[in-house]
Amino acid sequence: MNRYIINGGKPLHGEVVIGGAKNAALGIIAGAILTDEPVTIENLPDVSDINVLLDAIRGIGATVERIDAHKAVICGKTINSVVVNSEVIQKIRASYYLLGALVGKKGKAQVAMPGGCEIGARPIDQHLKGLRALGVKCDENDAENCIYASVTNLHGSGIFLDVASVGATINIMLAAVLAKGTTTIENAAKEPHIVDVANFLNSMGARIKGAGTDVIRIFGVESLKGTEYTVIPDQIEAGTFMCAVAAAKGDVTLKNVIPRHLEAISSKLEEIGVTVTESEDGTEVRVVSDVNARLGASTVRTRVYPGFPTDMQPQITVVLMLGDGDSTVYETIFENRFRYVDELVKMGAEIKVKNNETAKIHGVEAVHGTHIDVPDLRAGAALTIAALAADGQTVMDWIDYIERGYEDFDGKLRGIGADIVKETVNDIEEA
Ligand code: UD1
């Protein structure tokens, strides 16, 4: 287990370079195996979820050459197994993308049921509904905790998603690009990473239209070719640093961002008194939070894109926890996403959660450091922000969750003046 030790109360100053979008890169890595030609992916984030997926495709025979921490060449020609079933892949959510990709490439797949953060029930019925509409037979095997999928005639179809699921939209795209005929996904998810995965697949010769809107059309092609592709910047990593500056105060410029993807977050922060300025070339945002002024209160509802992202809900709650007045945060996407609130209350926050859906926040002037546990990835990022803004020292256990999705989080924070160190608990015990 790893832990952070954070001495809070230091404003943040300087520059942070934002990495590639984890959730886009996961779909892109799965898509890369659809061709027998080499695919070069740049701006890959060096985080554990990505490294687990790369290991999983190595495990089925793909070659993965890691050129450097952020660049890999993947070749699916050597794939010799359709069985992706290890304890490791079960830990990540995106294991399900190998279902769509392997069905498209090999007509068969056996993939471990997806894991990921325990933020709700997270069913995959919409993934399976979509694959079945394309002619895929899908059987869930509870005893082996995996899904068997096979298809003899992968064909286009019309699919209406009951919920605009990010994962289901990408999974269906992965399977449909090599299907015969046209697939239409209605009520498709519109998140930036959907568009990025579609752009990537199109660069391989796929014909996907409408990504980023409610209706995506996929015109099946015979085969795909190799490509070189750069993953978009991570909207959630950027938003997390914006909230860190808002709460801990200071003046930080975020480089390598797409400000359009950050609008829901920027406008909420501006509403409560943070200054957010976009650079002229549209690749940077500067975030200024006045150390002498208290931020305001607000109401936030998580929504599918372009609404306020559920993956930013814990971070904005931490900012509002220190605001002047009463705020309300409604979580509308996942059922169990307020588990971190108990930890904030230990730090002196005044937050009450109702029905796991609504956080009623009475803003306090200050919180104090204490010993806390990280319950999941985004909550971990939010608790780090709380610790940066707190008076005194916070010891945060189980930060391994954070490393699933944030590259060198502590190093980037140190780079802008945070007093944060990472320790491995075994080392401490042995010392
Ligand atoms: C992805 C992201 C996650 C983000 C979420 C919402 C990845 C690896 N993870 O997760 O970080 O929080 O999008 O932006 O990209 N649902 C169903 N049936 C399904 C699929 C989903 O009912 O078959 C429901 C879910 O329970 C949830 C909602 O739809 O309530 C949205 O889930 P979804 O967009 O699928 O999230 P993930 O793809 O799991």
Short mmCIF file of C-alpha atoms and ligand atoms in Angstrom, two decimals:
data_model
loop_
_atom_site.label_atom_id
_atom_site.label_comp_id
_atom_site.label_asym_id
_atom_site.label_seq_id
_atom_site.Cartn_x
_atom_site.Cartn_y
_atom_site.Cartn_z
CA MET A 1 0.00 0.00 0.00
CA ASN A 2 1.15 3.51 -0.78
CA ARG A 3 0.26 6.64 1.15
CA TYR A 4 0.58 10.40 0.85
CA ILE A 5 1.70 12.64 3.64
CA ILE A 6 0.52 16.15 2.94
CA ASN A 7 1.22 19.34 4.87
CA GLY A 8 -1.59 21.62 3.78
CA GLY A 9 -2.16 25.32 3.61
CA LYS A 10 0.35 26.15 0.86
CA PRO A 11 -0.98 28.03 -2.19
CA LEU A 12 -0.08 26.50 -5.57
CA HIS A 13 1.95 28.39 -8.18
CA GLY A 14 3.48 27.53 -11.54
CA GLU A 15 2.69 25.25 -14.48
CA VAL A 16 1.38 21.71 -14.87
CA VAL A 17 1.43 19.70 -18.09
CA ILE A 18 -1.73 17.60 -18.42
CA GLY A 19 -1.32 14.07 -19.78
CA GLY A 20 -3.33 12.00 -22.24
CA ALA A 21 -6.92 11.04 -21.48
CA LYS A 22 -7.00 7.69 -19.68
CA ASN A 23 -10.55 6.84 -20.70
CA ALA A 24 -9.88 7.63 -24.37
CA ALA A 25 -6.59 5.71 -24.35
CA LEU A 26 -8.30 2.59 -22.99
CA GLY A 27 -10.71 2.47 -25.95
CA ILE A 28 -7.89 3.29 -28.36
CA ILE A 29 -5.64 0.49 -27.08
CA ALA A 30 -8.49 -2.01 -27.53
CA GLY A 31 -9.18 -0.61 -31.01
CA ALA A 32 -5.52 -0.94 -31.98
CA ILE A 33 -5.75 -4.74 -32.07
CA LEU A 34 -8.44 -4.61 -34.77
CA THR A 35 -5.79 -4.40 -37.51
CA ASP A 36 -2.85 -6.69 -38.26
CA GLU A 37 -0.70 -3.64 -39.01
CA PRO A 38 1.32 -1.74 -36.35
CA VAL A 39 -0.44 1.12 -34.59
CA THR A 40 1.55 3.87 -32.87
CA ILE A 41 -0.15 5.63 -29.97
CA GLU A 42 1.29 8.82 -28.49
CA ASN A 43 0.38 10.84 -25.40
CA LEU A 44 -0.54 7.65 -23.52
CA PRO A 45 -0.82 8.33 -19.80
CA ASP A 46 1.57 6.18 -17.76
CA VAL A 47 -1.03 5.00 -15.22
CA SER A 48 -1.83 1.57 -13.90
CA ASP A 49 -5.19 1.11 -15.72
CA ILE A 50 -3.39 1.63 -19.05
CA ASN A 51 -0.53 -0.68 -18.11
CA VAL A 52 -2.97 -3.42 -17.08
CA LEU A 53 -4.78 -3.21 -20.44
CA LEU A 54 -1.46 -3.29 -22.33
CA ASP A 55 -0.47 -6.39 -20.32
CA ALA A 56 -3.85 -7.95 -21.14
CA ILE A 57 -3.38 -7.56 -24.89
CA ARG A 58 0.17 -8.91 -24.56
CA GLY A 59 -1.41 -11.87 -22.77
CA ILE A 60 -3.50 -12.75 -25.84
CA GLY A 61 -0.46 -12.54 -28.13
CA ALA A 62 -0.40 -8.92 -29.35
CA THR A 63 3.00 -7.27 -29.44
CA VAL A 64 3.37 -4.08 -27.45
CA GLU A 65 6.58 -2.12 -27.85
CA ARG A 66 6.84 0.62 -25.27
CA ILE A 67 8.91 3.30 -27.02
CA ASP A 68 8.80 5.50 -23.92
CA ALA A 69 6.45 6.16 -21.01
CA HIS A 70 3.93 7.88 -23.31
CA LYS A 71 4.34 6.11 -26.63
CA ALA A 72 3.65 2.50 -27.61
CA VAL A 73 3.49 0.53 -30.84
CA ILE A 74 0.84 -2.19 -30.79
CA CYS A 75 0.49 -4.98 -33.33
CA GLY A 76 -2.51 -7.32 -33.23
CA LYS A 77 -1.27 -9.63 -36.01
CA THR A 78 0.17 -12.13 -33.54
CA ILE A 79 -2.96 -12.48 -31.41
CA ASN A 80 -3.38 -16.19 -30.78
CA SER A 81 -5.96 -16.33 -27.99
CA VAL A 82 -9.38 -14.87 -27.33
CA VAL A 83 -9.33 -15.61 -23.62
CA VAL A 84 -8.79 -12.51 -21.48
CA ASN A 85 -9.41 -13.84 -18.07
CA SER A 86 -7.01 -12.97 -15.35
CA GLU A 87 -7.38 -11.54 -11.88
CA VAL A 88 -5.49 -8.49 -13.06
CA ILE A 89 -7.85 -7.49 -15.87
CA GLN A 90 -10.81 -7.92 -13.51
CA LYS A 91 -9.51 -4.93 -11.58
CA ILE A 92 -10.14 -2.49 -14.40
CA ARG A 93 -13.38 -1.33 -15.91
CA ALA A 94 -12.20 -1.21 -19.49
CA SER A 95 -11.64 -4.96 -19.76
CA TYR A 96 -15.03 -4.93 -21.48
CA TYR A 97 -13.55 -3.14 -24.52
CA LEU A 98 -11.69 -6.34 -25.38
CA LEU A 99 -15.09 -7.99 -25.79
CA GLY A 100 -16.09 -5.65 -28.63
CA ALA A 101 -12.61 -5.61 -30.16
CA LEU A 102 -12.06 -9.39 -30.11
CA VAL A 103 -15.53 -10.10 -31.45
CA GLY A 104 -14.78 -7.69 -34.32
CA LYS A 105 -11.37 -9.20 -35.01
CA LYS A 106 -11.75 -12.90 -34.20
CA GLY A 107 -15.51 -13.50 -33.93
CA LYS A 108 -15.02 -14.82 -30.39
CA ALA A 109 -14.04 -13.60 -26.93
CA GLN A 110 -13.94 -14.78 -23.37
CA VAL A 111 -13.39 -11.80 -21.12
CA ALA A 112 -13.40 -11.42 -17.34
CA MET A 113 -16.27 -9.37 -15.95
CA PRO A 114 -15.19 -5.75 -15.53
CA GLY A 115 -14.07 -4.35 -12.19
CA GLY A 116 -13.13 -0.73 -11.59
CA CYS A 117 -14.11 1.61 -8.79
CA GLU A 118 -17.04 0.65 -6.58
CA ILE A 119 -19.07 3.76 -7.29
CA GLY A 120 -22.34 2.03 -8.14
CA ALA A 121 -23.88 -1.14 -9.58
CA ARG A 122 -22.28 -0.49 -12.99
CA PRO A 123 -24.18 -3.11 -15.03
CA ILE A 124 -23.09 -3.91 -18.61
CA ASP A 125 -26.55 -4.74 -19.98
CA GLN A 126 -26.31 -1.97 -22.60
CA HIS A 127 -22.99 -3.33 -23.87
CA LEU A 128 -24.52 -6.79 -24.22
CA LYS A 129 -27.73 -5.44 -25.76
CA GLY A 130 -25.65 -3.65 -28.40
CA LEU A 131 -23.43 -6.63 -29.17
CA ARG A 132 -26.44 -8.96 -29.37
CA ALA A 133 -28.08 -6.59 -31.87
CA LEU A 134 -24.96 -7.04 -34.05
CA GLY A 135 -25.54 -10.82 -34.02
CA VAL A 136 -23.18 -11.69 -31.15
CA LYS A 137 -24.17 -14.49 -28.78
CA CYS A 138 -23.21 -13.36 -25.26
CA ASP A 139 -23.35 -15.62 -22.21
CA GLU A 140 -22.47 -14.48 -18.73
CA ASN A 141 -20.76 -17.20 -16.70
CA ASP A 142 -21.12 -16.27 -13.05
CA ALA A 143 -19.10 -19.24 -11.79
CA GLU A 144 -16.08 -18.23 -13.86
CA ASN A 145 -16.90 -14.52 -13.57
CA CYS A 146 -16.55 -13.98 -17.30
CA ILE A 147 -18.50 -13.43 -20.49
CA TYR A 148 -18.37 -15.70 -23.51
CA ALA A 149 -19.13 -14.01 -26.83
CA SER A 150 -19.20 -15.49 -30.33
CA VAL A 151 -20.54 -14.49 -33.70
CA THR A 152 -20.67 -16.03 -37.16
CA ASN A 153 -22.29 -13.14 -39.00
CA LEU A 154 -21.35 -9.80 -37.46
CA HIS A 155 -23.84 -7.40 -38.99
CA GLY A 156 -24.91 -3.78 -38.64
CA SER A 157 -28.03 -2.92 -36.69
CA GLY A 158 -30.01 -0.12 -35.07
CA ILE A 159 -29.37 0.21 -31.32
CA PHE A 160 -31.12 2.57 -28.93
CA LEU A 161 -29.23 2.80 -25.66
CA ASP A 162 -31.49 3.00 -22.59
CA VAL A 163 -28.76 5.07 -20.90
CA ALA A 164 -26.13 7.14 -22.70
CA SER A 165 -23.32 4.86 -21.53
CA VAL A 166 -19.73 5.80 -22.38
CA GLY A 167 -18.52 2.21 -22.17
CA ALA A 168 -21.39 0.73 -24.19
CA THR A 169 -21.04 3.37 -26.93
CA ILE A 170 -17.31 2.66 -27.33
CA ASN A 171 -17.75 -1.12 -27.11
CA ILE A 172 -20.42 -1.12 -29.81
CA MET A 173 -18.25 1.09 -32.05
CA LEU A 174 -15.32 -1.34 -31.61
CA ALA A 175 -17.43 -4.30 -32.70
CA ALA A 176 -19.37 -2.48 -35.45
CA VAL A 177 -16.46 -1.02 -37.44
CA LEU A 178 -15.76 -4.43 -39.01
CA ALA A 179 -19.42 -5.60 -39.18
CA LYS A 180 -21.25 -6.00 -42.49
CA GLY A 181 -23.54 -3.05 -43.12
CA THR A 182 -24.48 -0.01 -41.09
CA THR A 183 -24.90 0.32 -37.33
CA THR A 184 -26.76 3.23 -35.77
CA ILE A 185 -26.32 3.99 -32.06
CA GLU A 186 -29.07 6.29 -30.78
CA ASN A 187 -28.84 8.00 -27.38
CA ALA A 188 -25.07 7.55 -27.73
CA ALA A 189 -22.73 9.04 -25.13
CA LYS A 190 -21.07 12.29 -26.29
CA GLU A 191 -18.04 12.56 -24.00
CA PRO A 192 -14.77 13.83 -25.55
CA HIS A 193 -13.25 10.37 -25.33
CA ILE A 194 -16.05 8.94 -27.52
CA VAL A 195 -15.04 11.41 -30.22
CA ASP A 196 -11.36 10.58 -29.73
CA VAL A 197 -11.89 6.82 -30.07
CA ALA A 198 -14.01 7.43 -33.21
CA ASN A 199 -11.33 9.72 -34.69
CA PHE A 200 -8.71 7.08 -33.94
CA LEU A 201 -10.74 4.29 -35.58
CA ASN A 202 -11.41 6.54 -38.58
CA SER A 203 -7.65 7.11 -38.89
CA MET A 204 -7.40 3.30 -39.24
CA GLY A 205 -9.88 3.38 -42.13
CA ALA A 206 -13.15 2.97 -40.21
CA ARG A 207 -16.20 4.98 -41.29
CA ILE A 208 -17.82 6.45 -38.18
CA LYS A 209 -20.01 9.54 -38.45
CA GLY A 210 -21.70 11.61 -35.77
CA ALA A 211 -19.46 10.87 -32.77
CA GLY A 212 -20.04 13.67 -30.26
CA THR A 213 -23.78 13.77 -31.08
CA ASP A 214 -26.67 11.59 -29.87
CA VAL A 215 -26.65 9.50 -33.05
CA ILE A 216 -23.54 7.69 -34.27
CA ARG A 217 -23.52 5.87 -37.61
CA ILE A 218 -20.90 3.24 -38.29
CA PHE A 219 -20.56 2.02 -41.87
CA GLY A 220 -18.79 -1.35 -41.62
CA VAL A 221 -15.55 -1.81 -43.59
CA GLU A 222 -13.71 -5.00 -44.69
CA SER A 223 -10.48 -4.29 -42.83
CA LEU A 224 -8.54 -1.62 -40.96
CA LYS A 225 -4.96 -0.41 -41.39
CA GLY A 226 -2.16 0.79 -39.11
CA THR A 227 -2.02 4.38 -37.97
CA GLU A 228 -0.19 6.89 -35.77
CA TYR A 229 -2.42 8.66 -33.30
CA THR A 230 -2.08 11.12 -30.41
CA VAL A 231 -4.53 10.77 -27.51
CA ILE A 232 -6.40 13.95 -26.45
CA PRO A 233 -5.54 15.66 -23.13
CA ASP A 234 -7.32 14.37 -20.05
CA GLN A 235 -10.37 16.48 -19.20
CA ILE A 236 -10.61 15.03 -15.69
CA GLU A 237 -6.94 15.41 -14.81
CA ALA A 238 -7.14 19.06 -15.92
CA GLY A 239 -10.37 19.61 -13.98
CA THR A 240 -8.81 18.05 -10.89
CA PHE A 241 -5.87 20.49 -10.97
CA MET A 242 -8.33 23.37 -11.52
CA CYS A 243 -10.17 22.35 -8.35
CA ALA A 244 -6.88 21.92 -6.49
CA VAL A 245 -5.95 25.53 -7.26
CA ALA A 246 -9.47 26.73 -6.42
CA ALA A 247 -9.40 25.08 -2.98
CA ALA A 248 -5.73 25.49 -2.00
CA LYS A 249 -5.55 28.95 -3.69
CA GLY A 250 -2.82 30.24 -5.97
CA ASP A 251 -2.13 30.85 -9.65
CA VAL A 252 -1.43 27.89 -11.94
CA THR A 253 -1.33 27.49 -15.72
CA LEU A 254 -2.40 24.12 -17.11
CA LYS A 255 -0.67 23.25 -20.37
CA ASN A 256 -1.83 20.76 -23.02
CA VAL A 257 -5.57 21.09 -22.43
CA ILE A 258 -8.64 21.52 -24.64
CA PRO A 259 -10.51 24.37 -22.87
CA ARG A 260 -13.80 23.46 -24.63
CA HIS A 261 -13.79 20.13 -22.76
CA LEU A 262 -13.42 22.00 -19.47
CA GLU A 263 -16.29 24.46 -19.87
CA ALA A 264 -18.69 22.84 -17.38
CA ILE A 265 -15.91 22.91 -14.76
CA SER A 266 -14.58 26.40 -15.65
CA SER A 267 -18.00 28.01 -15.55
CA LYS A 268 -18.79 26.47 -12.15
CA LEU A 269 -15.47 27.67 -10.73
CA GLU A 270 -15.94 31.15 -12.21
CA GLU A 271 -19.42 31.31 -10.69
CA ILE A 272 -17.94 30.91 -7.20
CA GLY A 273 -15.09 33.40 -7.68
CA VAL A 274 -12.18 31.60 -9.38
CA THR A 275 -10.64 33.32 -12.44
CA VAL A 276 -10.17 30.98 -15.41
CA THR A 277 -8.49 32.38 -18.53
CA GLU A 278 -7.97 30.55 -21.80
CA SER A 279 -4.76 31.19 -23.77
CA GLU A 280 -5.10 32.64 -27.25
CA ASP A 281 -3.91 29.46 -28.94
CA GLY A 282 -6.48 27.43 -26.97
CA THR A 283 -4.02 24.96 -25.42
CA GLU A 284 -3.70 26.40 -21.89
CA VAL A 285 -5.87 27.64 -19.07
CA ARG A 286 -4.71 29.81 -16.20
CA VAL A 287 -6.53 29.34 -12.90
CA VAL A 288 -6.32 32.01 -10.21
CA SER A 289 -7.90 31.67 -6.77
CA ASP A 290 -7.27 34.67 -4.52
CA VAL A 291 -5.62 33.61 -1.30
CA ASN A 292 -7.35 36.45 0.59
CA ALA A 293 -10.89 35.82 -0.65
CA ARG A 294 -13.30 33.06 0.25
CA LEU A 295 -15.06 31.30 -2.63
CA GLY A 296 -18.86 31.28 -2.93
CA ALA A 297 -21.50 28.55 -2.81
CA SER A 298 -23.33 26.82 -5.66
CA THR A 299 -25.47 23.93 -6.87
CA VAL A 300 -23.96 21.20 -9.04
CA ARG A 301 -25.74 18.36 -10.87
CA THR A 302 -23.66 15.68 -12.56
CA ARG A 303 -24.78 15.10 -16.14
CA VAL A 304 -23.54 13.38 -19.25
CA TYR A 305 -21.32 15.55 -21.47
CA PRO A 306 -21.48 18.53 -21.98
CA GLY A 307 -22.88 18.65 -18.45
CA PHE A 308 -20.83 18.56 -15.26
CA PRO A 309 -18.85 15.26 -15.26
CA THR A 310 -19.55 12.70 -12.55
CA ASP A 311 -15.78 12.09 -12.46
CA MET A 312 -15.41 15.67 -11.13
CA GLN A 313 -18.14 15.42 -8.48
CA PRO A 314 -15.87 14.63 -5.51
CA GLN A 315 -13.39 17.37 -6.46
CA ILE A 316 -16.04 20.12 -6.76
CA THR A 317 -17.58 18.98 -3.47
CA VAL A 318 -14.23 19.64 -1.79
CA VAL A 319 -14.07 23.13 -3.31
CA LEU A 320 -17.63 23.91 -2.16
CA MET A 321 -16.92 22.49 1.31
CA LEU A 322 -14.74 25.60 1.85
CA GLY A 323 -17.14 28.05 0.15
CA ASP A 324 -19.00 30.81 1.95
CA GLY A 325 -22.58 29.55 2.21
CA ASP A 326 -24.66 26.43 1.58
CA SER A 327 -24.14 24.31 -1.54
CA THR A 328 -25.83 21.21 -2.93
CA VAL A 329 -24.26 18.54 -5.12
CA TYR A 330 -26.56 16.07 -6.89
CA GLU A 331 -25.05 12.85 -8.24
CA THR A 332 -27.28 11.61 -11.06
CA ILE A 333 -25.02 9.04 -12.82
CA PHE A 334 -23.73 6.60 -10.18
CA GLU A 335 -25.44 5.33 -7.02
CA ASN A 336 -22.50 5.14 -4.64
CA ARG A 337 -20.27 8.07 -5.25
CA PHE A 338 -20.21 9.91 -1.92
CA ARG A 339 -18.18 7.41 0.13
CA TYR A 340 -15.38 9.95 0.57
CA VAL A 341 -17.65 12.36 2.48
CA ASP A 342 -17.07 10.51 5.78
CA GLU A 343 -13.35 11.23 5.37
CA LEU A 344 -14.03 14.94 4.73
CA VAL A 345 -16.21 15.07 7.84
CA LYS A 346 -13.23 13.69 9.82
CA MET A 347 -11.33 16.73 8.54
CA GLY A 348 -13.99 19.10 9.86
CA ALA A 349 -16.27 19.46 6.82
CA GLU A 350 -20.00 19.96 7.37
CA ILE A 351 -21.60 17.76 4.71
CA LYS A 352 -24.67 15.54 4.95
CA VAL A 353 -25.43 12.97 2.25
CA LYS A 354 -29.06 12.04 1.60
CA ASN A 355 -30.02 8.76 -0.10
CA ASN A 356 -26.54 8.49 -1.62
CA GLU A 357 -27.77 11.06 -4.18
CA THR A 358 -27.42 14.51 -2.68
CA ALA A 359 -24.69 16.18 -0.65
CA LYS A 360 -25.84 19.16 1.39
CA ILE A 361 -22.77 21.24 2.18
CA HIS A 362 -22.49 23.96 4.78
CA GLY A 363 -19.27 25.71 3.83
CA VAL A 364 -16.63 25.98 6.58
CA GLU A 365 -13.75 28.45 6.76
CA ALA A 366 -11.13 25.75 7.24
CA VAL A 367 -10.61 22.00 7.57
CA HIS A 368 -7.78 20.25 9.41
CA GLY A 369 -5.44 17.41 8.56
CA THR A 370 -6.03 13.92 9.93
CA HIS A 371 -5.60 10.23 8.96
CA ILE A 372 -7.90 9.26 6.07
CA ASP A 373 -8.45 6.38 3.63
CA VAL A 374 -9.01 6.68 -0.12
CA PRO A 375 -12.15 4.79 -1.24
CA ASP A 376 -11.79 5.13 -5.04
CA LEU A 377 -9.91 6.90 -7.83
CA ARG A 378 -11.66 10.28 -8.16
CA ALA A 379 -12.49 10.42 -4.46
CA GLY A 380 -8.76 9.97 -3.84
CA ALA A 381 -7.97 12.97 -6.01
CA ALA A 382 -10.60 14.99 -4.16
CA LEU A 383 -9.28 14.01 -0.73
CA THR A 384 -5.79 15.05 -1.85
CA ILE A 385 -7.22 18.47 -2.73
CA ALA A 386 -8.87 18.67 0.70
CA ALA A 387 -5.53 17.83 2.34
CA LEU A 388 -3.73 20.50 0.29
CA ALA A 389 -6.24 23.10 1.49
CA ALA A 390 -6.32 21.87 5.10
CA ASP A 391 -4.49 23.22 8.12
CA GLY A 392 -1.83 20.79 9.33
CA GLN A 393 -0.83 17.31 8.22
CA THR A 394 -2.95 14.67 6.49
CA VAL A 395 -1.91 11.03 6.13
CA MET A 396 -3.80 9.39 3.24
CA ASP A 397 -3.75 5.61 2.92
CA TRP A 398 -4.62 3.54 -0.19
CA ILE A 399 -3.49 6.11 -2.73
CA ASP A 400 -2.91 3.19 -5.15
CA TYR A 401 -6.45 3.97 -6.37
CA ILE A 402 -5.26 7.42 -7.44
CA GLU A 403 -2.38 5.91 -9.42
CA ARG A 404 -4.87 4.00 -11.57
CA GLY A 405 -5.78 7.26 -13.31
CA TYR A 406 -3.32 10.05 -12.43
CA GLU A 407 0.27 9.95 -13.62
CA ASP A 408 2.80 11.19 -11.05
CA PHE A 409 0.04 13.06 -9.19
CA ASP A 410 2.25 13.85 -6.20
CA GLY A 411 5.19 14.86 -8.43
CA LYS A 412 3.02 17.25 -10.46
CA LEU A 413 1.62 18.76 -7.25
CA ARG A 414 5.13 19.15 -5.78
CA GLY A 415 6.06 20.94 -9.02
CA ILE A 416 3.53 23.68 -8.19
CA GLY A 417 4.56 24.03 -4.56
CA ALA A 418 2.56 21.40 -2.69
CA ASP A 419 4.15 19.77 0.35
CA ILE A 420 3.30 16.15 -0.49
CA VAL A 421 5.38 12.98 -0.24
CA LYS A 422 4.55 9.42 -1.19
CA GLU A 423 5.56 6.52 1.03
CA THR A 424 5.22 2.80 0.65
CA VAL A 425 3.85 1.44 3.89
CA ASN A 426 5.83 -1.84 3.76
CA ASP A 427 9.04 0.18 3.50
CA ILE A 428 8.04 2.17 6.54
CA GLU A 429 7.31 -0.97 8.54
CA GLU A 430 10.61 -2.53 7.51
CA ALA A 431 12.60 0.60 8.31
C1 UD1 B 1 -16.99 5.62 -17.92
C2 UD1 B 1 -15.69 6.07 -17.33
C3 UD1 B 1 -15.91 6.60 -15.92
C4 UD1 B 1 -16.99 7.67 -15.91
C5 UD1 B 1 -18.25 7.21 -16.62
C6 UD1 B 1 -19.28 8.30 -16.80
C7 UD1 B 1 -14.12 4.60 -18.42
C8 UD1 B 1 -13.17 3.45 -18.29
N1 UD1 B 1 -14.78 4.94 -17.31
O1 UD1 B 1 -17.44 4.54 -17.10
O2 UD1 B 1 -14.69 7.15 -15.47
O3 UD1 B 1 -17.35 7.96 -14.56
O4 UD1 B 1 -17.91 6.70 -17.93
O5 UD1 B 1 -18.75 9.38 -17.49
O6 UD1 B 1 -14.25 5.20 -19.46
N2 UD1 B 1 -25.10 1.78 -17.27
C9 UD1 B 1 -26.09 0.83 -17.36
N3 UD1 B 1 -25.88 -0.23 -18.21
C10 UD1 B 1 -24.75 -0.37 -18.96
C11 UD1 B 1 -23.75 0.62 -18.85
C12 UD1 B 1 -23.95 1.69 -17.99
O7 UD1 B 1 -27.13 0.92 -16.70
O8 UD1 B 1 -24.63 -1.35 -19.70
C13 UD1 B 1 -25.30 2.96 -16.36
C14 UD1 B 1 -24.24 2.99 -15.25
O9 UD1 B 1 -24.61 2.18 -14.15
C15 UD1 B 1 -24.22 4.46 -14.92
C16 UD1 B 1 -24.47 5.13 -16.29
O10 UD1 B 1 -25.05 4.12 -17.11
O11 UD1 B 1 -25.28 4.77 -14.06
C17 UD1 B 1 -23.22 5.65 -16.97
O12 UD1 B 1 -22.26 4.60 -17.05
P1 UD1 B 1 -21.17 4.54 -18.20
O13 UD1 B 1 -21.20 5.80 -19.00
O14 UD1 B 1 -21.31 3.26 -18.92
O15 UD1 B 1 -19.84 4.50 -17.37
P2 UD1 B 1 -18.59 3.58 -17.62
O16 UD1 B 1 -18.39 3.35 -19.09
O17 UD1 B 1 -18.63 2.43 -16.69
#
